[in-house]
XYZ file of N, CA and C in Angstrom:
804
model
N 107.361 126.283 108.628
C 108.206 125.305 107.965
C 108.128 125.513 106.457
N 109.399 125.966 105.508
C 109.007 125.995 104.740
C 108.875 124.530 103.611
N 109.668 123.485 104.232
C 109.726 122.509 103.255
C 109.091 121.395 104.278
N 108.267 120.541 103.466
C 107.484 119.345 104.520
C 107.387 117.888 103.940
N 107.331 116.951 104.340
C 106.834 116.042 103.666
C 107.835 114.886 103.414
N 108.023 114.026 102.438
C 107.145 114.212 101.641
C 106.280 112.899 102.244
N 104.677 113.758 101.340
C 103.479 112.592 101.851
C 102.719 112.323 100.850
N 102.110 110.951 100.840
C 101.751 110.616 99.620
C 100.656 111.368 98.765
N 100.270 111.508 97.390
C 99.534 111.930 97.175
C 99.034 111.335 95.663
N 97.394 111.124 96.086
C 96.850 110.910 94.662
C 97.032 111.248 93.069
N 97.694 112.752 93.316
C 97.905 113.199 92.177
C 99.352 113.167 91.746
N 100.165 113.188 92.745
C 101.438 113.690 92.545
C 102.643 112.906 92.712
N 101.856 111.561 93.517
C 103.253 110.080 94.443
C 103.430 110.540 95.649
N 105.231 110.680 95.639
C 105.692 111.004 96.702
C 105.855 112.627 96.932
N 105.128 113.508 97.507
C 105.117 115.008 97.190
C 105.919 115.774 98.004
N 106.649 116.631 98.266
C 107.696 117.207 99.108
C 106.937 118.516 98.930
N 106.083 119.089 99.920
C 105.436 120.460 99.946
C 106.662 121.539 100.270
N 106.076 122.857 99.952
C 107.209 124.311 99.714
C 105.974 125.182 100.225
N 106.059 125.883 101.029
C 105.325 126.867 101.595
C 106.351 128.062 101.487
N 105.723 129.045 100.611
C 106.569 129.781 99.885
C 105.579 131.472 100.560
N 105.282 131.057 101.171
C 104.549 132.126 101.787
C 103.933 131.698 103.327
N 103.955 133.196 104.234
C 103.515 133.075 105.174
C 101.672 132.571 105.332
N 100.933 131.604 106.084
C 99.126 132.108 106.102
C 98.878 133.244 106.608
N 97.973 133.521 106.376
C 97.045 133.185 105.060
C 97.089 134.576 104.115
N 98.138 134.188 103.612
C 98.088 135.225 102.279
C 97.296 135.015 101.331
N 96.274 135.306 100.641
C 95.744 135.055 99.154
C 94.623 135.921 99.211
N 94.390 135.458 97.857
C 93.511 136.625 97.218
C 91.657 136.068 96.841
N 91.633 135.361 97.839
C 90.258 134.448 97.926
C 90.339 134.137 99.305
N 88.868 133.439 99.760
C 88.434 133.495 100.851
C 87.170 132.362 100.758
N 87.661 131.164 100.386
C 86.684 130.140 100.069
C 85.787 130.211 101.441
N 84.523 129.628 100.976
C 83.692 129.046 101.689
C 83.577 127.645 102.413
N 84.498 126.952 101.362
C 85.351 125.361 102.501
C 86.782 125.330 102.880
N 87.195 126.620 102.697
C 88.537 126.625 103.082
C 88.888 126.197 104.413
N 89.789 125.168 104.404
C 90.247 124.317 105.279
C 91.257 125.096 107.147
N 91.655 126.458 105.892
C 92.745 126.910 106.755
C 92.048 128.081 107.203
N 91.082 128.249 107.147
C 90.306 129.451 107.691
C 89.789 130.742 106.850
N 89.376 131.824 107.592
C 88.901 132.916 106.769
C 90.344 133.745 106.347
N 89.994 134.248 105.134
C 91.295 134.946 104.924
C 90.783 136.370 105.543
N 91.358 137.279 106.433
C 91.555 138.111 107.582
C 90.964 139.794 105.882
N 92.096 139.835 105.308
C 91.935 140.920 104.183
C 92.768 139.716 102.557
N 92.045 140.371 101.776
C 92.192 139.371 100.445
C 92.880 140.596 99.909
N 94.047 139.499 99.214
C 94.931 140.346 98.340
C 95.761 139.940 96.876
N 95.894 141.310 96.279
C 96.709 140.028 94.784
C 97.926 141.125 94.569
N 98.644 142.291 95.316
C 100.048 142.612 95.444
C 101.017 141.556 95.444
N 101.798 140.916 94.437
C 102.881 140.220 95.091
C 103.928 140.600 95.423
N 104.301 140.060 96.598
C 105.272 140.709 97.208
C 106.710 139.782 97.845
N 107.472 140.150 98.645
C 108.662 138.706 98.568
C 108.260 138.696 100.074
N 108.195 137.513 100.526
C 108.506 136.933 101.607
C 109.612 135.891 102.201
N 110.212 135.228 101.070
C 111.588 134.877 102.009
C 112.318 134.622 100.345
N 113.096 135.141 100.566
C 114.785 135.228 99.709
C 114.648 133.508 98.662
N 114.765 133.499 97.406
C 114.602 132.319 96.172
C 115.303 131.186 97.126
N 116.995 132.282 97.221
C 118.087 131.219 98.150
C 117.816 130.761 99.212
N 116.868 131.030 100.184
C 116.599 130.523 101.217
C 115.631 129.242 101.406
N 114.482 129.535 100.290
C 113.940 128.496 100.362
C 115.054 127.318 99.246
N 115.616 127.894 98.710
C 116.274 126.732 97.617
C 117.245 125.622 98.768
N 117.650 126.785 99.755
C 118.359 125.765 101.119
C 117.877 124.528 101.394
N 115.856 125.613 102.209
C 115.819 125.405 103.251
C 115.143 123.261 102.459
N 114.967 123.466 101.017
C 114.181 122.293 100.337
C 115.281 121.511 99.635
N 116.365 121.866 99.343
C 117.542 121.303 98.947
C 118.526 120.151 100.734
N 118.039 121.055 101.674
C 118.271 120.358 102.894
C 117.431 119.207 103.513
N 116.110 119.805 102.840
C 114.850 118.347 102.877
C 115.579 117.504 102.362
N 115.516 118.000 101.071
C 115.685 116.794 100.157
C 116.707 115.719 100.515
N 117.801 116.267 100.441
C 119.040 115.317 101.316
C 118.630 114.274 102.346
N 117.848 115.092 103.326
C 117.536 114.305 104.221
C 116.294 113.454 104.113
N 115.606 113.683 103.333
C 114.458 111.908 102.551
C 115.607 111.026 101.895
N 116.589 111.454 100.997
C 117.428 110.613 99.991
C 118.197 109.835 101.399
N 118.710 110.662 102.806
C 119.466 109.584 103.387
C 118.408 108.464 104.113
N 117.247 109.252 104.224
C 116.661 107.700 105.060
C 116.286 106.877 104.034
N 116.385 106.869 102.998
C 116.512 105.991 101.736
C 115.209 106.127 100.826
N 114.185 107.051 101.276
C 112.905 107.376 101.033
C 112.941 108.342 99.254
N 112.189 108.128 98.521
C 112.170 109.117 97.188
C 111.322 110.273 97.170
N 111.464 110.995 96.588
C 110.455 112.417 96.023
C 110.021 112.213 94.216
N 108.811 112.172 94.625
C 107.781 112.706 93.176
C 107.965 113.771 91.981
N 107.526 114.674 93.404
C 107.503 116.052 92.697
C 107.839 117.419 94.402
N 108.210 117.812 93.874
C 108.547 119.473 94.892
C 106.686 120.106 94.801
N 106.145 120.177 95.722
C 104.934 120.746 95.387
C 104.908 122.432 96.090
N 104.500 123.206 95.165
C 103.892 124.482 95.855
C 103.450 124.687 96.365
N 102.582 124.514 97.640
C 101.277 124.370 98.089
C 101.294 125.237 99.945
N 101.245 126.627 99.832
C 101.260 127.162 100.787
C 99.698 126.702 101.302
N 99.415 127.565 102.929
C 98.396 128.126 103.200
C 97.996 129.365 102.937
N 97.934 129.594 101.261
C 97.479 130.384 100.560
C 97.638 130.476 99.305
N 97.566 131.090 98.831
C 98.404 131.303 96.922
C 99.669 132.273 97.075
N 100.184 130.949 96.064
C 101.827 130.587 95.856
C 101.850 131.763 95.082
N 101.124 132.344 93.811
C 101.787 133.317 93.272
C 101.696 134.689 93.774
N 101.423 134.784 94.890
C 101.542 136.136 95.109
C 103.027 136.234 95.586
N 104.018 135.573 95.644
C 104.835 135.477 96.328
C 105.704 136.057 94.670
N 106.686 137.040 94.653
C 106.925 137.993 93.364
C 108.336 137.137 92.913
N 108.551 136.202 94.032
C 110.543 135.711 93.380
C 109.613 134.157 92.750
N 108.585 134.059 92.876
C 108.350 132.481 92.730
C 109.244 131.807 91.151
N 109.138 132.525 90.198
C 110.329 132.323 89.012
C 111.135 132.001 89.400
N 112.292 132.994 90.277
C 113.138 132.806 90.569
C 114.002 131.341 91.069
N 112.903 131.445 92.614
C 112.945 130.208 93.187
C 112.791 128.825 92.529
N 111.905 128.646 91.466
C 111.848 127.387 90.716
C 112.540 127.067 89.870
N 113.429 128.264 89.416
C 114.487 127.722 88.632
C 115.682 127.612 89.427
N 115.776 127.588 90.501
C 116.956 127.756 91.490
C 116.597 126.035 91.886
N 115.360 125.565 92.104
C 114.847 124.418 92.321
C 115.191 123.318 90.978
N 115.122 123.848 90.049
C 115.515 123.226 89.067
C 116.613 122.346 88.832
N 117.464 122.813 90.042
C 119.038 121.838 90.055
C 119.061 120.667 90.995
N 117.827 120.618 91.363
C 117.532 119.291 92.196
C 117.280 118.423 91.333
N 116.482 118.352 90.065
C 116.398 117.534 88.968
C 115.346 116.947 89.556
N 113.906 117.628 89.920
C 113.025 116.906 90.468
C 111.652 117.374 89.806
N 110.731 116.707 89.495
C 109.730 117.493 88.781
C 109.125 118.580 90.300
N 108.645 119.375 89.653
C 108.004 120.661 90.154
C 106.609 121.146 89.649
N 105.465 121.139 91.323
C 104.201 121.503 90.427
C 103.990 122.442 91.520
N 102.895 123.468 90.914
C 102.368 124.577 91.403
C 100.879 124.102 92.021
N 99.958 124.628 92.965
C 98.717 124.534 92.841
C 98.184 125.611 93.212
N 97.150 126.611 92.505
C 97.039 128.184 92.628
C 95.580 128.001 92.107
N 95.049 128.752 92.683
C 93.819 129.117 92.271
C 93.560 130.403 91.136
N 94.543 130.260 90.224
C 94.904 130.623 89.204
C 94.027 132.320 89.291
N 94.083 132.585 90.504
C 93.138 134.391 90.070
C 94.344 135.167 89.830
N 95.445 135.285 89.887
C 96.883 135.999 88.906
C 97.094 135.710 87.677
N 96.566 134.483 86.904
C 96.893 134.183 85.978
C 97.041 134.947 84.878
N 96.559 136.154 84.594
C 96.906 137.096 83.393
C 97.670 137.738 83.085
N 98.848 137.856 84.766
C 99.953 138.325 84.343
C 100.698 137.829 84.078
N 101.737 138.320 83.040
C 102.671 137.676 82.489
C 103.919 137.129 83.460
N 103.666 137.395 84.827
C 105.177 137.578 85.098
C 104.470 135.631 85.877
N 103.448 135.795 86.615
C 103.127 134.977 86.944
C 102.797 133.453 86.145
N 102.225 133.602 84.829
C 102.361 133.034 83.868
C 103.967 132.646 83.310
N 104.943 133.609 83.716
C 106.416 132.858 82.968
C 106.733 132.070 84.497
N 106.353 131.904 85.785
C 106.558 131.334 86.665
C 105.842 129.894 86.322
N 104.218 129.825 85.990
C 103.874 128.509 85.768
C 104.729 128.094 84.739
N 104.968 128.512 83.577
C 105.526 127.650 82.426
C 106.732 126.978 82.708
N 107.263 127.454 84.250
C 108.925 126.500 84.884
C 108.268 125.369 85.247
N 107.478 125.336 85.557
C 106.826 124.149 86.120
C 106.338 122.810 85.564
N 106.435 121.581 86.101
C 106.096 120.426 85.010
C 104.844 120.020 85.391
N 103.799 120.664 86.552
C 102.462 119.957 86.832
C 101.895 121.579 87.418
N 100.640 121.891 87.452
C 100.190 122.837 87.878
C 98.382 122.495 87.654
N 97.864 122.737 89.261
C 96.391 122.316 89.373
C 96.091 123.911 88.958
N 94.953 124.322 88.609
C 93.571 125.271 88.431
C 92.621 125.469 89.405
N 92.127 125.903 90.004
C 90.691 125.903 90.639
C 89.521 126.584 89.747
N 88.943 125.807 89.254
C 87.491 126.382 88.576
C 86.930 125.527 88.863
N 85.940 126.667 89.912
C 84.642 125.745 90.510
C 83.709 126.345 89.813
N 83.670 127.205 89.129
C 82.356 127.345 88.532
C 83.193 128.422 87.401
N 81.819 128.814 86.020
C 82.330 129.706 85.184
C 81.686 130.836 85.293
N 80.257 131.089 86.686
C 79.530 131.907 86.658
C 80.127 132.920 87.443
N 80.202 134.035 87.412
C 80.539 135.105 87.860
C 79.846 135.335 89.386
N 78.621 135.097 89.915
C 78.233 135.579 90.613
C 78.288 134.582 92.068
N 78.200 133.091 91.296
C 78.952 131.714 91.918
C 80.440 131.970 92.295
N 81.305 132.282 91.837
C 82.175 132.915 91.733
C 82.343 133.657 93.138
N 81.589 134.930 93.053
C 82.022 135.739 93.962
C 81.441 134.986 95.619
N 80.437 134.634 95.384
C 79.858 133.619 96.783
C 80.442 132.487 97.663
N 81.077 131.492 96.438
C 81.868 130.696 97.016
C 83.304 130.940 96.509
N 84.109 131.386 96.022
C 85.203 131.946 96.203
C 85.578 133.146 97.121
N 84.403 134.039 97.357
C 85.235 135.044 97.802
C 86.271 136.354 97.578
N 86.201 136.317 96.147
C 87.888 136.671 95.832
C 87.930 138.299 96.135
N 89.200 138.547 95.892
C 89.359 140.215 96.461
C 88.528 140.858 95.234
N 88.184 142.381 95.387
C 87.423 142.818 94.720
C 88.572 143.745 93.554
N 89.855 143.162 93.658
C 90.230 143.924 92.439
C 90.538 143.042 91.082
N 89.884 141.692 91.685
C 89.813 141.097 90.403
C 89.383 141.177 89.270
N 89.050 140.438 87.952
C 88.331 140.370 86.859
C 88.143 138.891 86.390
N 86.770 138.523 86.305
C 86.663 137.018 86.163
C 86.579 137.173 84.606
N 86.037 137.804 84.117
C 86.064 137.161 82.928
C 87.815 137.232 82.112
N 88.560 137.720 82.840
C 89.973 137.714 82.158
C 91.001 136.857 82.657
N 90.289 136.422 83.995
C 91.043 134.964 84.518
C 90.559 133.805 83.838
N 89.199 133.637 83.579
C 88.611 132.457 82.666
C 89.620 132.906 81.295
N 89.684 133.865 80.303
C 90.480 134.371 79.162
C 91.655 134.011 79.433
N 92.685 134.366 80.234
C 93.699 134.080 80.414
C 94.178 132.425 80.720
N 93.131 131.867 81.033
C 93.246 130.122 81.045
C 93.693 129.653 80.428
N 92.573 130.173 79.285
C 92.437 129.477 77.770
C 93.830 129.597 77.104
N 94.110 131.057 77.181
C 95.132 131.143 76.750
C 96.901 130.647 77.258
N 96.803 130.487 78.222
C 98.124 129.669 79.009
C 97.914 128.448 78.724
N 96.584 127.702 78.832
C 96.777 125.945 78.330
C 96.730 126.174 76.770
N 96.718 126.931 76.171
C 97.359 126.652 74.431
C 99.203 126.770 74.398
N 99.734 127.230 75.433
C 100.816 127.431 74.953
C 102.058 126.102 75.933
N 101.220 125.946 77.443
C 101.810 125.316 78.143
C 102.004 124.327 78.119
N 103.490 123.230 78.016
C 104.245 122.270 77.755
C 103.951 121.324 78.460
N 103.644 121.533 80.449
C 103.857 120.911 80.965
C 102.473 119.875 81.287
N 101.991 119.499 82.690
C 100.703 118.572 82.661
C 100.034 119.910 83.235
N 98.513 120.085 82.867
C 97.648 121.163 83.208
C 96.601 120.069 83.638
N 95.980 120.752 85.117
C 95.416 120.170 85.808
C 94.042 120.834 86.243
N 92.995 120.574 86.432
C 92.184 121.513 87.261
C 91.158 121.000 87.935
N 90.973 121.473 89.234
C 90.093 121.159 90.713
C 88.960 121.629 90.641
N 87.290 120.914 90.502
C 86.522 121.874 91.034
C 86.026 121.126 91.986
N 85.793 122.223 93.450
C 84.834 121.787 93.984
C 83.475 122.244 94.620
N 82.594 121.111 94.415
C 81.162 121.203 94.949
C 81.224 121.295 95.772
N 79.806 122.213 96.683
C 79.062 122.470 97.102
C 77.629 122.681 97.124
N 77.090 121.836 97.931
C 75.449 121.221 97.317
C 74.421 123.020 97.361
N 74.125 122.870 96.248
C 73.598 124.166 95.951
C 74.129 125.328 95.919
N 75.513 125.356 95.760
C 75.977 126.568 95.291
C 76.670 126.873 93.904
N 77.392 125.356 93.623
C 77.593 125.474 92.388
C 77.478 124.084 91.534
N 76.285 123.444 92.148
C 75.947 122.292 90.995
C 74.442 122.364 90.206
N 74.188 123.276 90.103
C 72.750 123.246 89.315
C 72.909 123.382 88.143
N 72.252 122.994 87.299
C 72.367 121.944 86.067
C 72.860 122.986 85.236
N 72.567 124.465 84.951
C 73.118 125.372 84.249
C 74.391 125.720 84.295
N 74.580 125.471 85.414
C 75.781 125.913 85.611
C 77.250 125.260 85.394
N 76.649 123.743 85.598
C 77.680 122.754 85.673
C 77.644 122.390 83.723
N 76.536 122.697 83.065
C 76.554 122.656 82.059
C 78.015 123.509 81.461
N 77.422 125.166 81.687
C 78.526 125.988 81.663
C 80.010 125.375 81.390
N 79.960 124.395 83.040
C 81.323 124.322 83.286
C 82.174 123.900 82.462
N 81.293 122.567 82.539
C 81.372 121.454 81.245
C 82.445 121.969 79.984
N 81.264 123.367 79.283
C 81.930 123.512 78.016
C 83.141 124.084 78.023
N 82.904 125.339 79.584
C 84.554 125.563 79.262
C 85.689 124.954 79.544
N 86.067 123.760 80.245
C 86.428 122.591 80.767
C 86.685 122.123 79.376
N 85.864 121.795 78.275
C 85.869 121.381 76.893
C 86.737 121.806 76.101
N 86.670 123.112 75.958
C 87.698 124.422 75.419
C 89.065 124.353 76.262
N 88.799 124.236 77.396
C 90.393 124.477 78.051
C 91.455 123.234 77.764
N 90.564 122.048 77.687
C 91.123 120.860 77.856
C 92.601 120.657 78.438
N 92.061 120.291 79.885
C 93.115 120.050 80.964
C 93.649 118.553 80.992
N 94.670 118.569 81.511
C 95.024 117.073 81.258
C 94.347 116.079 82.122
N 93.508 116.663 83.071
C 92.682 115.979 84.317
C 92.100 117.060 84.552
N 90.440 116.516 84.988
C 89.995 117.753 85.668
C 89.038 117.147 86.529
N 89.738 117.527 87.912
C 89.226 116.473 89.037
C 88.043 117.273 89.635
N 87.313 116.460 90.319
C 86.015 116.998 91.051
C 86.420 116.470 92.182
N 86.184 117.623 93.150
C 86.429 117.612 94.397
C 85.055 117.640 95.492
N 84.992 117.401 96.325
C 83.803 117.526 97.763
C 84.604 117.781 99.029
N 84.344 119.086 99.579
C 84.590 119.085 100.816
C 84.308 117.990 102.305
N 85.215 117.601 102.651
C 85.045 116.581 103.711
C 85.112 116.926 105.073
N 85.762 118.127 105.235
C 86.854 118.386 106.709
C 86.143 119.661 107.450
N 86.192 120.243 108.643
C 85.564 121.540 108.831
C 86.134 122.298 108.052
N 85.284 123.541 107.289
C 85.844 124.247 106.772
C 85.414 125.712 107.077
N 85.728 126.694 106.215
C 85.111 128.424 106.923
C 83.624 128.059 106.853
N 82.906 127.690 106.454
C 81.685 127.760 106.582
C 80.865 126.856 106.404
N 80.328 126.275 107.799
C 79.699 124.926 107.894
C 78.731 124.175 107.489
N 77.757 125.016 107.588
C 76.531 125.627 106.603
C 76.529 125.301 105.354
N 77.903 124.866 104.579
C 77.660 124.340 103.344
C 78.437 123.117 103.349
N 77.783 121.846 102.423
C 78.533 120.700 102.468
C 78.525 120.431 101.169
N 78.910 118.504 100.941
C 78.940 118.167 99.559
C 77.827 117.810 99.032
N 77.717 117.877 98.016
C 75.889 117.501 97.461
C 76.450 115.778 97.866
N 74.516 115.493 97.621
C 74.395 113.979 98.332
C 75.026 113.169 97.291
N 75.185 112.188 97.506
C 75.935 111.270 96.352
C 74.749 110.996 95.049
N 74.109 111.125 95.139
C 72.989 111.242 93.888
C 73.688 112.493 92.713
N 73.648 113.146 93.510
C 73.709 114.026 92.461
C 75.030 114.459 92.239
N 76.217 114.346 93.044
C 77.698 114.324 92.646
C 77.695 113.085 91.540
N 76.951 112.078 91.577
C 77.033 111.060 90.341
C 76.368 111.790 88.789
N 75.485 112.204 89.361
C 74.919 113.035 87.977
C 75.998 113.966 87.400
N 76.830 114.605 88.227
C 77.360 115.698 87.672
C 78.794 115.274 87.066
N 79.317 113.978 87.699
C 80.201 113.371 87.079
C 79.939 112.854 86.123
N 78.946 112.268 85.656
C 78.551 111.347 84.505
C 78.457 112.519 83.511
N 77.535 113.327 83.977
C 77.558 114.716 82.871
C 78.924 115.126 82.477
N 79.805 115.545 83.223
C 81.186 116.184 82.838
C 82.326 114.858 82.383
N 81.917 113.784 82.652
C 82.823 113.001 82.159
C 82.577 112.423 80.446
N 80.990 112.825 80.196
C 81.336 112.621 78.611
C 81.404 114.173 77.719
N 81.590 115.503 78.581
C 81.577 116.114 78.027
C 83.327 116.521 77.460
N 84.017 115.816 78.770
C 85.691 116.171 79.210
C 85.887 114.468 79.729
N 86.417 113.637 79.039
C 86.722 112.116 79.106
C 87.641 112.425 80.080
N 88.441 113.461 80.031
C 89.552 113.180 81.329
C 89.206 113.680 83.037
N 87.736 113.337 82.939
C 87.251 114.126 84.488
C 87.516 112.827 85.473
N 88.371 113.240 86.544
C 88.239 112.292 87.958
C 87.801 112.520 88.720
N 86.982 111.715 89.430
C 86.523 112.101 90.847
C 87.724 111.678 91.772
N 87.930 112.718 92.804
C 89.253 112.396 93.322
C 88.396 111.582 94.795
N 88.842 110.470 94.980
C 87.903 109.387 95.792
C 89.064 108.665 96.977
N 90.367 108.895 96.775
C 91.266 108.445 97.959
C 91.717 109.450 98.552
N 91.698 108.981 100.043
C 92.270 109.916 101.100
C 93.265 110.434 100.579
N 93.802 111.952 100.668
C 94.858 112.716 100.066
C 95.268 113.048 101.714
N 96.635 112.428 101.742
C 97.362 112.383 103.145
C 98.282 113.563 103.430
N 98.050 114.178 102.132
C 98.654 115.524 102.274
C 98.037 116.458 103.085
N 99.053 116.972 104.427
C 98.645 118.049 105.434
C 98.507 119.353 104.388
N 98.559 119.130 103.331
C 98.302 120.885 102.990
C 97.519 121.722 102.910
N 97.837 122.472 102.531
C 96.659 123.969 103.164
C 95.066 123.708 101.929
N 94.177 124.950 102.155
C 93.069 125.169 101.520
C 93.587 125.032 99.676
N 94.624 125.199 99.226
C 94.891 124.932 97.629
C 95.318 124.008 97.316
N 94.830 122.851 98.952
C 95.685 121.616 97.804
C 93.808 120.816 97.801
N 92.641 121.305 98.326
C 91.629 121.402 97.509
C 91.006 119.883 97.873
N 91.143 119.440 99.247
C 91.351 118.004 99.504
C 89.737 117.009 98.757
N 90.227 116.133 99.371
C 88.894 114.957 98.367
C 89.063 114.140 99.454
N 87.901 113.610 100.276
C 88.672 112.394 101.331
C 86.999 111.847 100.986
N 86.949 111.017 102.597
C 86.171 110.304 102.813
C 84.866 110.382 102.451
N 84.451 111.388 101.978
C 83.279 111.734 101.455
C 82.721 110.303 100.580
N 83.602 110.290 99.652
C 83.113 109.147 98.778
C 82.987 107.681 99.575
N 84.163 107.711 100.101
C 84.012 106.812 100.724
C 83.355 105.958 101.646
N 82.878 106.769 102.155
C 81.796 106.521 103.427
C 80.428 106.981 102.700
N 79.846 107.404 101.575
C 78.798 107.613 101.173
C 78.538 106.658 99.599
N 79.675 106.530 99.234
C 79.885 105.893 97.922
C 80.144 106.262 96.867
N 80.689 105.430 95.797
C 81.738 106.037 94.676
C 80.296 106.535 93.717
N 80.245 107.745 92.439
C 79.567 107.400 91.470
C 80.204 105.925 90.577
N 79.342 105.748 89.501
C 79.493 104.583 89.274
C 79.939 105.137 87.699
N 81.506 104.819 87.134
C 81.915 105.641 85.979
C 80.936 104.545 85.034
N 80.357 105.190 83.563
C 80.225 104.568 82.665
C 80.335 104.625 81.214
């Protein structure tokens, strides 16, 4: 299906998902990924269905929420995988553009240095990040990512797209108890989180089965520590704490009951 929804969402209202790619395409292979192991990791983009087709197949959604009298938010990106490997994604969002609807991306930003992919986010009026950590070796453990990456030029290339980008810049990290909350690290995060300054930068906890079971969310002790830490380092940090009713795949990075059933930190 390429157009779904729309279902509510914490970040976004009323969200109308775009699966702009077949699963599981991407170029990572999380360790709580929701939608499974990625089979071979990749960052070729390549086309999988025609700008015009999806501009139909979400222009035909759309119609049909406006007749049952229902509204749309935003058009969200949010395959079971990453959206930018998909090479027309430009294309398609400005073809989307005549719906007159805001439009957000959510990518685990490991393309981000190319330019072509970068003139695709800047169509966009909301776009999440994934930085779960700034350490390289954290990095490769709980991300996964294909090995023709370069981290230190995806962290570089961040910096440099949120100095120039217009629209709302967003970014997801999430914990995992002992893989990427120890105090150095989250320090790390902190500063570059500081430097990037996102317009939100939510903290996430895995809730749901994911690829690997074996790891969960740190206990609520210490997800409070790490919020309190990052929230006076970056005033705009959320803990994302309501059910996100969105069916979407591993990049929409969910936040559920965790808090809920264990308890909120306490902001101060």
């Amino acid at each position: 299906m390429i157009a779904f929804g729309p279902v509510p969402s914490s970040r976004l209202g009323r969200s109308l998902g775009i699966s702009n790619i077949p699963p599981k395409h991407c170029s990572y292979s999380c360790l709580y990924c929701q939608v499974g192991v990625t089979s071979r990791t990749e960052t070729v983009r390549q086309s999988y269905y025609k700008p015009q087709f999806i501009f139909d197949c979400v222009k035909n959604k759309v119609q049909e929420v406006y007749d049952a009298g229902e509204s749309i938010d935003y058009l969200t990106f949010v395959p079971s995988g990453e959206p930018t490997l998909d090479e027309y994604l430009t294309e398609t969002i400005s073809l989307l553009k005549d719906l007159k609807i805001k439009i957000a991306v959510i990518s685990n930003a490991s393309l981000i240095w190319r330019s072509d992919v970068q003139e695709a986010f800047k169509l966009a009026d909301w776009v999440s990040f994934k930085v779960d950590t700034v350490d390289e070796s954290i990095w490769k453990k709980i991300n996964r990512p294909s090995a023709m990456l370069d981290f230190d030029r995806i962290l570089s290339s961040l910096i440099n797209f949120a100095e120039d980008f217009d629209g709302t810049l967003t970014t997801v990290t999430m914990l995992l108890d002992k893989v990427n909350t120890a105090d150095l690290g989250i320090i790390r995060l902190a500063d570059f989180l500081e430097q990037l300054q996102p317009d939100k930068a939510y903290i996430a906890v895995p809730t749901r089965t994911v690829t690997k079971p074996d790891y969960r969310a740190p206990e609520p002790g210490k997800l409070n520590e790490i919020f309190q830490y990052l929230s006076k380092k970056v005033p705009q940090t959320e803990l994302l704490t309501a059910e996100e009713e969105e069916i979407f795949s591993a990049n929409e990075d969910c936040v559920e009951r965790y808090i809920i059933d264990n308890g909120s930190p306490t902001v101060t």
